[in-house]
């Protein structure tokens, strides 16, 4: 059994009489209402007392007046091997649990009767009952890493969910686990050994997994991503962070994300679901941050931050960006009263009675985002800025395009209006140049980046072809690759989990309905089907789901929007305002954007809702739409224009 000792100090203590560091006097919590006046005959019925706060109900701690910290503050004091709860007014410890091994985070469980903790370098997570003064459940093997059932490897952010499961980010195993009280893994996001950013199938060292009110999960990946995963396990959106080591992202009520940057110097950012930074706290001097691991916004609007390597916890007014409360001493680790040593986690035990005045703060009533930011707009309205950033050598349509590393774009083949071309263009989107040539001119093909090479599928000129080309992004040199089973043009293609998937198209004799996985040695395997043969549709992927919008069928142009999960049945999720074909689909920030004609339509993959996101300055037919560097780059469409669509 783990050596652990818990000390409950001053259960029911008055605010000014708490003990600290194991010493100090205990003051009785018994409260009197005062003697009744002699001879009183009043019969007025007294108003019922306000409901007890969680701090009163669970630990008998007295209520607190409104202030910057609206409750008792729990801190995972990592290098002191303890979890403590502070009275924010007196800054004295009122509760502690010691004997832990590098407690990384601590959170109150639903009902506030226990706390969940993870000990990252001890390879365990546990639940501690507050009143029973003991560990009542644990998972993992002390000091032993592993990926087999019962083992963890650098666990982070352990939560007890309302459904009774424990959720934890298992960093080195690149997964988020859901574990029952019987210590059985009942669900996983990601899997051990697959450590690439491809949520939800693959995660890049997830160091945060925060449960959401709708049953979903907000996953933070080391390397610079935050992913929102739905209750059913589907990716709703993924965004890049401005720091390379984001930590423990939190979802705000307006749908934005608050995330700490575990860097030196550190920072805290608020980011929209489209990846736009709308607020940043990155001070210099005394209040500068060094590897902060958690930032969370409280009900009163204040933002609490663990400034880990400066050994303190800060509370910031987001409107003024001023520190309004702190605990710990800059660059002075310690265990004496008032000191911390690498505090890594925190949580709030509410103690302000209902109806009490809230701390005056603009941030408690409004988003911290500027009025003109996406965060302040209705959730069903998405706007994109449209800027022309460059030109193609000639007007072009029906080309294929892929994003390359380093913020580059490659455009392959296409149609000038009178003939197909064999050119391969590449470079920064605003400065594309010819870098190579295809074996033959062609258009209406589809391309993906896979394994460091570009694969271009099918297409044709006078007829559809089975040809596949492999293009080296560095040199632009094209070479034949194993061919398809049958001719295919007018198709869409996406890359998911190390495989290329081909959607719909035209075989030269019929409209194709199959969703095919390309096999490395040639040929294909059918993994799904559309309800009808479809060509010239918009095709894009979010996570392991392929989305298809519009297109041409044997019955005419369609406005149907379909979701095609790789492991599930195709379903219709919505309808475009009008039938659309010859448009391009791109996925950015968890939304789908259909580009064609004179407009850009935003599609919510969760609800199927469609809205106009932007107006285009000219009519585009059969353009390319590719996500490059956090924006959608649109090329051609019967013009020589290259546009950037930016949230």
mmCIF file of N, CA, C and O in Angstrom, residues 74 108-109 201 247 253 292 313 343 395 452 468 488 509-510 526 537 570 583:
data_model
loop_
_atom_site.group_PDB
_atom_site.id
_atom_site.type_symbol
_atom_site.label_atom_id
_atom_site.label_comp_id
_atom_site.label_asym_id
_atom_site.label_seq_id
_atom_site.Cartn_x
_atom_site.Cartn_y
_atom_site.Cartn_z
ATOM 1 N N UNK A 74 -7.765 24.371 -4.350
ATOM 2 C CA UNK A 74 -6.961 23.160 -4.263
ATOM 3 C C UNK A 74 -5.796 23.256 -5.239
ATOM 4 O O UNK A 74 -5.967 23.649 -6.393
ATOM 5 N N UNK A 108 -11.649 18.039 -8.365
ATOM 6 C CA UNK A 108 -12.776 17.563 -7.586
ATOM 7 C C UNK A 108 -13.661 16.701 -8.476
ATOM 8 O O UNK A 108 -13.884 17.019 -9.649
ATOM 9 N N UNK A 109 -14.166 15.625 -7.929
ATOM 10 C CA UNK A 109 -15.057 14.750 -8.667
ATOM 11 C C UNK A 109 -16.475 15.308 -8.600
ATOM 12 O O UNK A 109 -16.765 16.187 -7.784
ATOM 13 N N UNK A 201 -8.094 9.043 -34.452
ATOM 14 C CA UNK A 201 -7.415 7.770 -34.609
ATOM 15 C C UNK A 201 -6.006 7.798 -34.030
ATOM 16 O O UNK A 201 -5.558 6.833 -33.408
ATOM 17 N N UNK A 247 -0.842 23.089 -23.087
ATOM 18 C CA UNK A 247 -1.094 22.240 -21.925
ATOM 19 C C UNK A 247 -2.501 22.451 -21.403
ATOM 20 O O UNK A 247 -2.940 23.585 -21.184
ATOM 21 N N UNK A 253 -17.315 29.044 -22.123
ATOM 22 C CA UNK A 253 -18.755 29.010 -22.433
ATOM 23 C C UNK A 253 -19.102 29.482 -23.838
ATOM 24 O O UNK A 253 -20.099 29.038 -24.411
ATOM 25 N N UNK A 292 3.917 27.520 -17.576
ATOM 26 C CA UNK A 292 2.600 27.343 -16.946
ATOM 27 C C UNK A 292 1.903 26.130 -17.555
ATOM 28 O O UNK A 292 1.927 25.938 -18.776
ATOM 29 N N UNK A 313 0.970 30.288 -7.950
ATOM 30 C CA UNK A 313 -0.318 30.298 -8.623
ATOM 31 C C UNK A 313 -0.785 31.743 -8.722
ATOM 32 O O UNK A 313 -0.703 32.491 -7.734
ATOM 33 N N UNK A 343 3.922 23.921 -8.552
ATOM 34 C CA UNK A 343 2.482 23.614 -8.557
ATOM 35 C C UNK A 343 2.030 23.322 -9.982
ATOM 36 O O UNK A 343 2.252 24.119 -10.880
ATOM 37 N N UNK A 395 -4.946 30.906 -66.747
ATOM 38 C CA UNK A 395 -6.231 30.505 -66.194
ATOM 39 C C UNK A 395 -6.329 28.987 -66.211
ATOM 40 O O UNK A 395 -5.936 28.336 -67.186
ATOM 41 N N UNK A 452 5.187 11.225 -47.473
ATOM 42 C CA UNK A 452 6.183 12.145 -48.002
ATOM 43 C C UNK A 452 6.160 12.299 -49.506
ATOM 44 O O UNK A 452 7.003 13.013 -50.069
ATOM 45 N N UNK A 468 -1.816 6.280 -62.065
ATOM 46 C CA UNK A 468 -1.470 6.919 -60.794
ATOM 47 C C UNK A 468 -0.023 7.386 -60.904
ATOM 48 O O UNK A 468 0.840 6.621 -61.351
ATOM 49 N N UNK A 488 -10.880 6.195 -63.798
ATOM 50 C CA UNK A 488 -11.635 7.027 -62.865
ATOM 51 C C UNK A 488 -11.216 8.483 -63.024
ATOM 52 O O UNK A 488 -10.025 8.814 -62.966
ATOM 53 N N UNK A 509 -17.885 5.066 -68.269
ATOM 54 C CA UNK A 509 -19.157 4.482 -68.697
ATOM 55 C C UNK A 509 -20.255 4.650 -67.655
ATOM 56 O O UNK A 509 -21.437 4.534 -67.982
ATOM 57 N N UNK A 510 -19.882 4.941 -66.410
ATOM 58 C CA UNK A 510 -20.892 5.088 -65.368
ATOM 59 C C UNK A 510 -20.392 6.033 -64.279
ATOM 60 O O UNK A 510 -19.189 6.241 -64.104
ATOM 61 N N UNK A 526 -13.044 -1.567 -51.817
ATOM 62 C CA UNK A 526 -14.236 -0.784 -51.499
ATOM 63 C C UNK A 526 -14.472 -0.781 -49.987
ATOM 64 O O UNK A 526 -14.558 -1.844 -49.372
ATOM 65 N N UNK A 537 -18.101 16.237 -57.015
ATOM 66 C CA UNK A 537 -18.552 16.613 -55.670
ATOM 67 C C UNK A 537 -17.398 17.232 -54.894
ATOM 68 O O UNK A 537 -16.221 17.036 -55.225
ATOM 69 N N UNK A 570 -22.780 5.135 -44.247
ATOM 70 C CA UNK A 570 -22.942 6.462 -44.831
ATOM 71 C C UNK A 570 -24.287 7.040 -44.402
ATOM 72 O O UNK A 570 -25.307 6.340 -44.408
ATOM 73 N N UNK A 583 -17.619 22.340 -57.293
ATOM 74 C CA UNK A 583 -17.115 23.141 -56.182
ATOM 75 C C UNK A 583 -16.107 22.308 -55.402
ATOM 76 O O UNK A 583 -16.104 21.068 -55.475
#
